[in-house]
């Protein structure tokens, strides 16, 4: 292989590496979308009760279905993504249960400040996960 062929092969490899890197950035979008959906759901749950809670919860279910469909369609999956995603999801669900219990037990339903703070805390693992995923190489 002469020098020009080697340089062309290196350029092709670099182009392929950049294509793969660009294709592997989808987990950030997924985690931000889930964080926004969880924030909206938990904020709304603070103001509704009874069967009406199924309306905001169904929004999160639709987003979760979209995430599964979207992730399944991706051809490139970053190494360690499932572990990082699982940690974000587990932390978010634990915080969601704590949030709902605290709202109910402390009588904070219908108050905007606790709803906003609690919703941000519950959505935080998804946003932190998106940040970590954006920094992962």
PDB file of C-alpha atoms in Angstrom:
ATOM      1  CA  UNK A   1       0.000   0.000   0.000  1.00  0.00           C
ATOM      2  CA  UNK A   2       1.473   3.321  -0.980  1.00  0.00           C
ATOM      3  CA  UNK A   3       1.223   6.563   0.939  1.00  0.00           C
ATOM      4  CA  UNK A   4      -1.846   7.914  -0.901  1.00  0.00           C
ATOM      5  CA  UNK A   5      -3.826   4.697  -0.397  1.00  0.00           C
ATOM      6  CA  UNK A   6      -2.974   4.712   3.293  1.00  0.00           C
ATOM      7  CA  UNK A   7      -4.059   8.361   3.628  1.00  0.00           C
ATOM      8  CA  UNK A   8      -7.341   7.591   1.830  1.00  0.00           C
ATOM      9  CA  UNK A   9      -7.967   4.614   4.126  1.00  0.00           C
ATOM     10  CA  UNK A  10      -7.318   6.789   7.189  1.00  0.00           C
ATOM     11  CA  UNK A  11      -9.713   9.466   5.911  1.00  0.00           C
ATOM     12  CA  UNK A  12     -12.386   6.827   5.294  1.00  0.00           C
ATOM     13  CA  UNK A  13     -11.907   5.392   8.780  1.00  0.00           C
ATOM     14  CA  UNK A  14     -12.126   8.853  10.345  1.00  0.00           C
ATOM     15  CA  UNK A  15     -15.312   9.587   8.386  1.00  0.00           C
ATOM     16  CA  UNK A  16     -16.812   6.306   9.553  1.00  0.00           C
ATOM     17  CA  UNK A  17     -15.862   7.056  13.164  1.00  0.00           C
ATOM     18  CA  UNK A  18     -17.576  10.453  12.996  1.00  0.00           C
ATOM     19  CA  UNK A  19     -20.693   8.873  11.472  1.00  0.00           C
ATOM     20  CA  UNK A  20     -20.867   6.320  14.269  1.00  0.00           C
ATOM     21  CA  UNK A  21     -20.283   9.004  16.918  1.00  0.00           C
ATOM     22  CA  UNK A  22     -23.084  11.150  15.499  1.00  0.00           C
ATOM     23  CA  UNK A  23     -25.430   8.142  15.332  1.00  0.00           C
ATOM     24  CA  UNK A  24     -24.722   7.253  18.957  1.00  0.00           C
ATOM     25  CA  UNK A  25     -25.979  10.574  20.388  1.00  0.00           C
ATOM     26  CA  UNK A  26     -29.647   9.516  20.488  1.00  0.00           C
ATOM     27  CA  UNK A  27     -29.633   8.471  24.184  1.00  0.00           C
ATOM     28  CA  UNK A  28     -29.363  12.135  25.189  1.00  0.00           C
ATOM     29  CA  UNK A  29     -32.594  12.903  23.319  1.00  0.00           C
ATOM     30  CA  UNK A  30     -34.310   9.901  24.886  1.00  0.00           C
ATOM     31  CA  UNK A  31     -33.344  10.850  28.446  1.00  0.00           C
ATOM     32  CA  UNK A  32     -34.283  14.523  28.000  1.00  0.00           C
ATOM     33  CA  UNK A  33     -37.670  13.516  26.527  1.00  0.00           C
ATOM     34  CA  UNK A  34     -38.318  11.168  29.440  1.00  0.00           C
ATOM     35  CA  UNK A  35     -37.239  13.829  31.931  1.00  0.00           C
ATOM     36  CA  UNK A  36     -39.662  16.340  30.423  1.00  0.00           C
ATOM     37  CA  UNK A  37     -42.494  13.794  30.367  1.00  0.00           C
ATOM     38  CA  UNK A  38     -41.884  12.786  33.982  1.00  0.00           C
ATOM     39  CA  UNK A  39     -41.692  16.437  35.060  1.00  0.00           C
ATOM     40  CA  UNK A  40     -45.007  17.250  33.370  1.00  0.00           C
ATOM     41  CA  UNK A  41     -46.666  14.120  34.738  1.00  0.00           C
ATOM     42  CA  UNK A  42     -45.550  14.626  38.320  1.00  0.00           C
ATOM     43  CA  UNK A  43     -46.482  18.299  38.242  1.00  0.00           C
ATOM     44  CA  UNK A  44     -49.967  17.437  36.971  1.00  0.00           C
ATOM     45  CA  UNK A  45     -50.401  14.593  39.476  1.00  0.00           C
ATOM     46  CA  UNK A  46     -50.135  17.145  42.289  1.00  0.00           C
ATOM     47  CA  UNK A  47     -53.314  18.857  41.070  1.00  0.00           C
ATOM     48  CA  UNK A  48     -55.553  15.952  40.059  1.00  0.00           C
ATOM     49  CA  UNK A  49     -56.943  13.064  42.028  1.00  0.00           C
ATOM     50  CA  UNK A  50     -58.846   9.858  41.551  1.00  0.00           C
ATOM     51  CA  UNK A  51     -59.278   8.542  38.025  1.00  0.00           C
ATOM     52  CA  UNK A  52     -58.044  11.846  36.575  1.00  0.00           C
ATOM     53  CA  UNK A  53     -54.494  10.846  37.487  1.00  0.00           C
ATOM     54  CA  UNK A  54     -54.616   8.420  34.554  1.00  0.00           C
ATOM     55  CA  UNK A  55     -54.566  11.348  32.110  1.00  0.00           C
ATOM     56  CA  UNK A  56     -51.033  12.595  32.939  1.00  0.00           C
ATOM     57  CA  UNK A  57     -49.789   9.079  33.650  1.00  0.00           C
ATOM     58  CA  UNK A  58     -50.943   7.959  30.197  1.00  0.00           C
ATOM     59  CA  UNK A  59     -48.770  10.726  28.722  1.00  0.00           C
ATOM     60  CA  UNK A  60     -45.716   9.205  30.380  1.00  0.00           C
ATOM     61  CA  UNK A  61     -46.761   5.744  29.181  1.00  0.00           C
ATOM     62  CA  UNK A  62     -46.967   7.039  25.601  1.00  0.00           C
ATOM     63  CA  UNK A  63     -43.491   8.574  25.970  1.00  0.00           C
ATOM     64  CA  UNK A  64     -42.118   5.311  27.381  1.00  0.00           C
ATOM     65  CA  UNK A  65     -43.550   3.401  24.416  1.00  0.00           C
ATOM     66  CA  UNK A  66     -41.987   5.943  22.065  1.00  0.00           C
ATOM     67  CA  UNK A  67     -38.618   5.544  23.808  1.00  0.00           C
ATOM     68  CA  UNK A  68     -38.727   1.775  23.395  1.00  0.00           C
ATOM     69  CA  UNK A  69     -39.688   2.050  19.739  1.00  0.00           C
ATOM     70  CA  UNK A  70     -37.090   4.721  19.026  1.00  0.00           C
ATOM     71  CA  UNK A  71     -34.285   2.877  20.841  1.00  0.00           C
ATOM     72  CA  UNK A  72     -35.117  -0.356  19.033  1.00  0.00           C
ATOM     73  CA  UNK A  73     -34.762   1.385  15.651  1.00  0.00           C
ATOM     74  CA  UNK A  74     -31.260   2.702  16.367  1.00  0.00           C
ATOM     75  CA  UNK A  75     -28.389   0.875  14.738  1.00  0.00           C
ATOM     76  CA  UNK A  76     -25.717   2.184  17.128  1.00  0.00           C
ATOM     77  CA  UNK A  77     -25.934   1.715  20.888  1.00  0.00           C
ATOM     78  CA  UNK A  78     -23.256   3.308  23.060  1.00  0.00           C
ATOM     79  CA  UNK A  79     -21.366   0.959  25.355  1.00  0.00           C
ATOM     80  CA  UNK A  80     -22.817   1.004  28.860  1.00  0.00           C
ATOM     81  CA  UNK A  81     -26.010   2.787  27.798  1.00  0.00           C
ATOM     82  CA  UNK A  82     -28.389   0.183  29.232  1.00  0.00           C
ATOM     83  CA  UNK A  83     -26.711   0.398  32.642  1.00  0.00           C
ATOM     84  CA  UNK A  84     -26.783   4.209  32.689  1.00  0.00           C
ATOM     85  CA  UNK A  85     -30.388   4.276  31.444  1.00  0.00           C
ATOM     86  CA  UNK A  86     -31.458   1.702  34.053  1.00  0.00           C
ATOM     87  CA  UNK A  87     -29.880   3.740  36.850  1.00  0.00           C
ATOM     88  CA  UNK A  88     -31.705   6.891  35.694  1.00  0.00           C
ATOM     89  CA  UNK A  89     -34.990   5.040  35.338  1.00  0.00           C
ATOM     90  CA  UNK A  90     -34.697   3.298  38.709  1.00  0.00           C
ATOM     91  CA  UNK A  91     -33.772   6.499  40.535  1.00  0.00           C
ATOM     92  CA  UNK A  92     -36.607   8.377  38.829  1.00  0.00           C
ATOM     93  CA  UNK A  93     -39.177   5.756  39.768  1.00  0.00           C
ATOM     94  CA  UNK A  94     -38.008   5.592  43.388  1.00  0.00           C
ATOM     95  CA  UNK A  95     -38.198   9.377  43.606  1.00  0.00           C
ATOM     96  CA  UNK A  96     -41.652   9.323  41.973  1.00  0.00           C
ATOM     97  CA  UNK A  97     -43.007   6.953  44.626  1.00  0.00           C
ATOM     98  CA  UNK A  98     -41.473   9.080  47.391  1.00  0.00           C
ATOM     99  CA  UNK A  99     -42.924  12.241  45.787  1.00  0.00           C
ATOM    100  CA  UNK A 100     -46.451  10.830  45.619  1.00  0.00           C
ATOM    101  CA  UNK A 101     -46.245   9.521  49.192  1.00  0.00           C
ATOM    102  CA  UNK A 102     -44.961  12.855  50.516  1.00  0.00           C
ATOM    103  CA  UNK A 103     -47.628  14.805  48.628  1.00  0.00           C
ATOM    104  CA  UNK A 104     -50.368  12.608  50.021  1.00  0.00           C
ATOM    105  CA  UNK A 105     -49.076  12.232  53.581  1.00  0.00           C
ATOM    106  CA  UNK A 106     -48.135  15.882  54.109  1.00  0.00           C
ATOM    107  CA  UNK A 107     -51.278  17.280  52.500  1.00  0.00           C
ATOM    108  CA  UNK A 108     -49.363  19.185  49.846  1.00  0.00           C
ATOM    109  CA  UNK A 109     -51.655  18.287  46.948  1.00  0.00           C
ATOM    110  CA  UNK A 110     -52.702  21.338  44.950  1.00  0.00           C
ATOM    111  CA  UNK A 111     -49.849  23.568  46.118  1.00  0.00           C
ATOM    112  CA  UNK A 112     -47.738  24.830  43.208  1.00  0.00           C
ATOM    113  CA  UNK A 113     -44.361  25.276  44.943  1.00  0.00           C
ATOM    114  CA  UNK A 114     -44.099  21.727  46.356  1.00  0.00           C
ATOM    115  CA  UNK A 115     -45.389  20.383  43.039  1.00  0.00           C
ATOM    116  CA  UNK A 116     -42.725  22.287  41.089  1.00  0.00           C
ATOM    117  CA  UNK A 117     -39.872  21.361  43.430  1.00  0.00           C
ATOM    118  CA  UNK A 118     -40.956  17.736  43.676  1.00  0.00           C
ATOM    119  CA  UNK A 119     -41.371  17.413  39.916  1.00  0.00           C
ATOM    120  CA  UNK A 120     -37.901  18.822  39.320  1.00  0.00           C
ATOM    121  CA  UNK A 121     -36.413  16.397  41.847  1.00  0.00           C
ATOM    122  CA  UNK A 122     -38.166  13.428  40.245  1.00  0.00           C
ATOM    123  CA  UNK A 123     -37.076  14.449  36.721  1.00  0.00           C
ATOM    124  CA  UNK A 124     -33.489  15.215  37.802  1.00  0.00           C
ATOM    125  CA  UNK A 125     -32.114  11.654  37.330  1.00  0.00           C
ATOM    126  CA  UNK A 126     -33.144  11.752  33.665  1.00  0.00           C
ATOM    127  CA  UNK A 127     -31.499  15.126  33.078  1.00  0.00           C
ATOM    128  CA  UNK A 128     -28.374  14.038  34.965  1.00  0.00           C
ATOM    129  CA  UNK A 129     -28.384  10.836  32.913  1.00  0.00           C
ATOM    130  CA  UNK A 130     -28.610  12.889  29.710  1.00  0.00           C
ATOM    131  CA  UNK A 131     -25.665  14.983  30.843  1.00  0.00           C
ATOM    132  CA  UNK A 132     -23.614  11.895  31.704  1.00  0.00           C
ATOM    133  CA  UNK A 133     -24.578  10.323  28.378  1.00  0.00           C
ATOM    134  CA  UNK A 134     -23.499  13.463  26.514  1.00  0.00           C
ATOM    135  CA  UNK A 135     -20.090  13.267  28.201  1.00  0.00           C
ATOM    136  CA  UNK A 136     -19.613   9.508  27.590  1.00  0.00           C
ATOM    137  CA  UNK A 137     -17.261   8.597  24.804  1.00  0.00           C
TER     138      UNK A 137
END
